[in-house]
Amino acid sequence: MGRYFLAWLPMILIAVANGALREAWLVPRLGEHAARQVSTLILIALFAVYVGYVLRRWPIASSGQAIAVGALWLVLTLAFEFALGRFVSGLSSREILEEYDLAAGRLWALVPIWIAAAPYVFFRLRRAH
């Protein structure tokens, strides 16, 4: 599991780069709300490419391992998001949780869902071939 922990770390850089792209290019063209939606979908696609690469390099051996890796990545992601939101951005827990409100058109909840599911999805795709 250590290598999968290390493999999670570049996801931070991918997310930060995606956020910079959103602020510099998408927000001025689309507005804040639409830019966040598009940026979320771009980030999911970028994570798919990255996770696909990682799991080709370090294949997962079983569905149980895939679920464990997804759970690890989910916990790390949520801990990072809440710590960053609270201690760096100074957001309240309520403000952080607002980003997860799918009913309000906030798509951010799809990111941790994908991070948790991706190892299993890629494991199943690899097994199917």
mmCIF file of C-alpha atoms in Angstrom:
data_model
loop_
_atom_site.group_PDB
_atom_site.id
_atom_site.type_symbol
_atom_site.label_atom_id
_atom_site.label_comp_id
_atom_site.label_asym_id
_atom_site.label_seq_id
_atom_site.Cartn_x
_atom_site.Cartn_y
_atom_site.Cartn_z
ATOM 1 C CA MET A 1 0.000 0.000 0.000
ATOM 2 C CA GLY A 2 2.989 2.295 0.442
ATOM 3 C CA ARG A 3 3.450 2.796 -3.264
ATOM 4 C CA TYR A 4 -0.236 3.618 -3.676
ATOM 5 C CA PHE A 5 0.119 6.215 -0.917
ATOM 6 C CA LEU A 6 3.038 7.734 -2.827
ATOM 7 C CA ALA A 7 1.037 7.523 -6.057
ATOM 8 C CA TRP A 8 -1.653 9.677 -4.449
ATOM 9 C CA LEU A 9 0.741 12.597 -3.854
ATOM 10 C CA PRO A 10 0.969 13.730 -7.516
ATOM 11 C CA MET A 11 -2.829 14.016 -7.505
ATOM 12 C CA ILE A 12 -2.325 17.121 -5.362
ATOM 13 C CA LEU A 13 -0.191 18.677 -8.087
ATOM 14 C CA ILE A 14 -2.717 17.697 -10.758
ATOM 15 C CA ALA A 15 -5.521 19.285 -8.733
ATOM 16 C CA VAL A 16 -3.530 22.462 -8.075
ATOM 17 C CA ALA A 17 -2.669 22.800 -11.773
ATOM 18 C CA ASN A 18 -6.313 22.252 -12.644
ATOM 19 C CA GLY A 19 -7.338 24.940 -10.149
ATOM 20 C CA ALA A 20 -4.830 27.370 -11.654
ATOM 21 C CA LEU A 21 -6.205 26.630 -15.126
ATOM 22 C CA ARG A 22 -9.733 27.219 -13.816
ATOM 23 C CA GLU A 23 -8.873 30.581 -12.279
ATOM 24 C CA ALA A 24 -6.719 31.835 -15.150
ATOM 25 C CA TRP A 25 -8.684 30.608 -18.142
ATOM 26 C CA LEU A 26 -12.107 29.199 -17.297
ATOM 27 C CA VAL A 27 -13.476 31.729 -14.780
ATOM 28 C CA PRO A 28 -12.939 34.767 -17.039
ATOM 29 C CA ARG A 29 -14.670 32.976 -19.922
ATOM 30 C CA LEU A 30 -17.432 31.045 -18.160
ATOM 31 C CA GLY A 31 -18.018 32.692 -14.793
ATOM 32 C CA GLU A 32 -17.346 31.121 -11.418
ATOM 33 C CA HIS A 33 -20.112 28.502 -11.260
ATOM 34 C CA ALA A 34 -19.744 27.091 -14.779
ATOM 35 C CA ALA A 35 -15.950 27.235 -14.503
ATOM 36 C CA ARG A 36 -16.092 25.096 -11.361
ATOM 37 C CA GLN A 37 -18.315 22.567 -13.110
ATOM 38 C CA VAL A 38 -16.073 22.334 -16.175
ATOM 39 C CA SER A 39 -12.953 22.252 -14.020
ATOM 40 C CA THR A 40 -14.384 19.375 -11.989
ATOM 41 C CA LEU A 41 -14.992 17.345 -15.148
ATOM 42 C CA ILE A 42 -11.500 18.153 -16.444
ATOM 43 C CA LEU A 43 -9.998 17.057 -13.125
ATOM 44 C CA ILE A 44 -11.871 13.754 -13.243
ATOM 45 C CA ALA A 45 -10.513 13.156 -16.762
ATOM 46 C CA LEU A 46 -6.969 14.069 -15.682
ATOM 47 C CA PHE A 47 -7.228 11.730 -12.708
ATOM 48 C CA ALA A 48 -8.479 8.962 -15.018
ATOM 49 C CA VAL A 49 -5.398 9.332 -17.211
ATOM 50 C CA TYR A 50 -3.079 9.444 -14.198
ATOM 51 C CA VAL A 51 -4.697 6.543 -12.346
ATOM 52 C CA GLY A 52 -4.687 4.484 -15.538
ATOM 53 C CA TYR A 53 -0.948 5.099 -15.837
ATOM 54 C CA VAL A 54 -0.257 4.286 -12.173
ATOM 55 C CA LEU A 55 -2.241 1.067 -12.265
ATOM 56 C CA ARG A 56 -0.532 -0.099 -15.459
ATOM 57 C CA ARG A 57 2.799 0.477 -13.740
ATOM 58 C CA TRP A 58 1.710 -1.061 -10.430
ATOM 59 C CA PRO A 59 -1.176 -3.408 -11.233
ATOM 60 C CA ILE A 60 -3.708 -4.177 -8.544
ATOM 61 C CA ALA A 61 -3.918 -7.883 -7.746
ATOM 62 C CA SER A 62 -7.490 -8.235 -6.475
ATOM 63 C CA SER A 63 -10.814 -6.470 -6.118
ATOM 64 C CA GLY A 64 -10.162 -6.255 -2.372
ATOM 65 C CA GLN A 65 -6.886 -4.463 -2.977
ATOM 66 C CA ALA A 66 -8.611 -2.131 -5.463
ATOM 67 C CA ILE A 67 -11.221 -1.244 -2.850
ATOM 68 C CA ALA A 68 -8.508 -0.699 -0.226
ATOM 69 C CA VAL A 69 -6.533 1.592 -2.543
ATOM 70 C CA GLY A 70 -9.692 3.545 -3.363
ATOM 71 C CA ALA A 71 -10.520 3.875 0.341
ATOM 72 C CA LEU A 72 -6.979 5.049 1.105
ATOM 73 C CA TRP A 73 -7.102 7.642 -1.671
ATOM 74 C CA LEU A 74 -10.549 8.804 -0.552
ATOM 75 C CA VAL A 75 -9.458 9.300 3.069
ATOM 76 C CA LEU A 76 -6.288 11.116 2.010
ATOM 77 C CA THR A 77 -8.229 13.323 -0.409
ATOM 78 C CA LEU A 78 -10.927 14.292 2.071
ATOM 79 C CA ALA A 79 -8.396 14.921 4.834
ATOM 80 C CA PHE A 80 -6.345 17.092 2.486
ATOM 81 C CA GLU A 81 -9.387 19.021 1.224
ATOM 82 C CA PHE A 82 -10.747 19.741 4.684
ATOM 83 C CA ALA A 83 -7.325 20.654 6.099
ATOM 84 C CA LEU A 84 -6.599 22.943 3.149
ATOM 85 C CA GLY A 85 -10.044 24.506 3.341
ATOM 86 C CA ARG A 86 -9.969 25.073 7.085
ATOM 87 C CA PHE A 87 -6.343 25.973 7.768
ATOM 88 C CA VAL A 88 -5.149 27.546 4.513
ATOM 89 C CA SER A 89 -8.299 29.099 3.041
ATOM 90 C CA GLY A 90 -9.983 29.778 6.387
ATOM 91 C CA LEU A 91 -13.299 28.261 5.295
ATOM 92 C CA SER A 92 -15.855 26.932 7.735
ATOM 93 C CA SER A 93 -16.910 23.303 7.564
ATOM 94 C CA ARG A 94 -20.250 24.500 6.196
ATOM 95 C CA GLU A 95 -18.541 26.399 3.373
ATOM 96 C CA ILE A 96 -16.431 23.374 2.492
ATOM 97 C CA LEU A 97 -19.455 21.084 2.479
ATOM 98 C CA GLU A 98 -21.344 23.459 0.162
ATOM 99 C CA GLU A 99 -19.000 22.346 -2.635
ATOM 100 C CA TYR A 100 -20.464 18.838 -2.297
ATOM 101 C CA ASP A 101 -24.083 19.932 -2.901
ATOM 102 C CA LEU A 102 -25.010 18.214 -6.160
ATOM 103 C CA ALA A 103 -28.572 19.589 -5.925
ATOM 104 C CA ALA A 104 -27.117 23.114 -6.151
ATOM 105 C CA GLY A 105 -25.167 22.199 -9.283
ATOM 106 C CA ARG A 106 -21.912 21.739 -7.428
ATOM 107 C CA LEU A 107 -20.135 18.782 -9.008
ATOM 108 C CA TRP A 108 -17.147 18.577 -6.674
ATOM 109 C CA ALA A 109 -18.547 15.484 -4.902
ATOM 110 C CA LEU A 110 -17.836 13.576 -8.117
ATOM 111 C CA VAL A 111 -14.089 14.012 -7.580
ATOM 112 C CA PRO A 112 -13.767 12.032 -4.329
ATOM 113 C CA ILE A 113 -16.302 9.530 -5.646
ATOM 114 C CA TRP A 114 -14.118 8.990 -8.724
ATOM 115 C CA ILE A 115 -10.927 8.847 -6.657
ATOM 116 C CA ALA A 116 -12.482 6.122 -4.509
ATOM 117 C CA ALA A 117 -13.921 4.183 -7.451
ATOM 118 C CA ALA A 118 -11.110 4.533 -10.002
ATOM 119 C CA PRO A 119 -8.830 1.758 -8.705
ATOM 120 C CA TYR A 120 -11.699 -0.742 -8.815
ATOM 121 C CA VAL A 121 -12.899 0.482 -12.227
ATOM 122 C CA PHE A 122 -9.420 0.142 -13.716
ATOM 123 C CA PHE A 123 -8.904 -3.232 -12.036
ATOM 124 C CA ARG A 124 -12.159 -4.528 -13.577
ATOM 125 C CA LEU A 125 -11.315 -3.080 -17.003
ATOM 126 C CA ARG A 126 -7.903 -4.717 -16.935
ATOM 127 C CA ARG A 127 -9.438 -8.064 -15.898
ATOM 128 C CA ALA A 128 -12.013 -7.812 -18.713
ATOM 129 C CA HIS A 129 -9.229 -7.641 -21.278
#
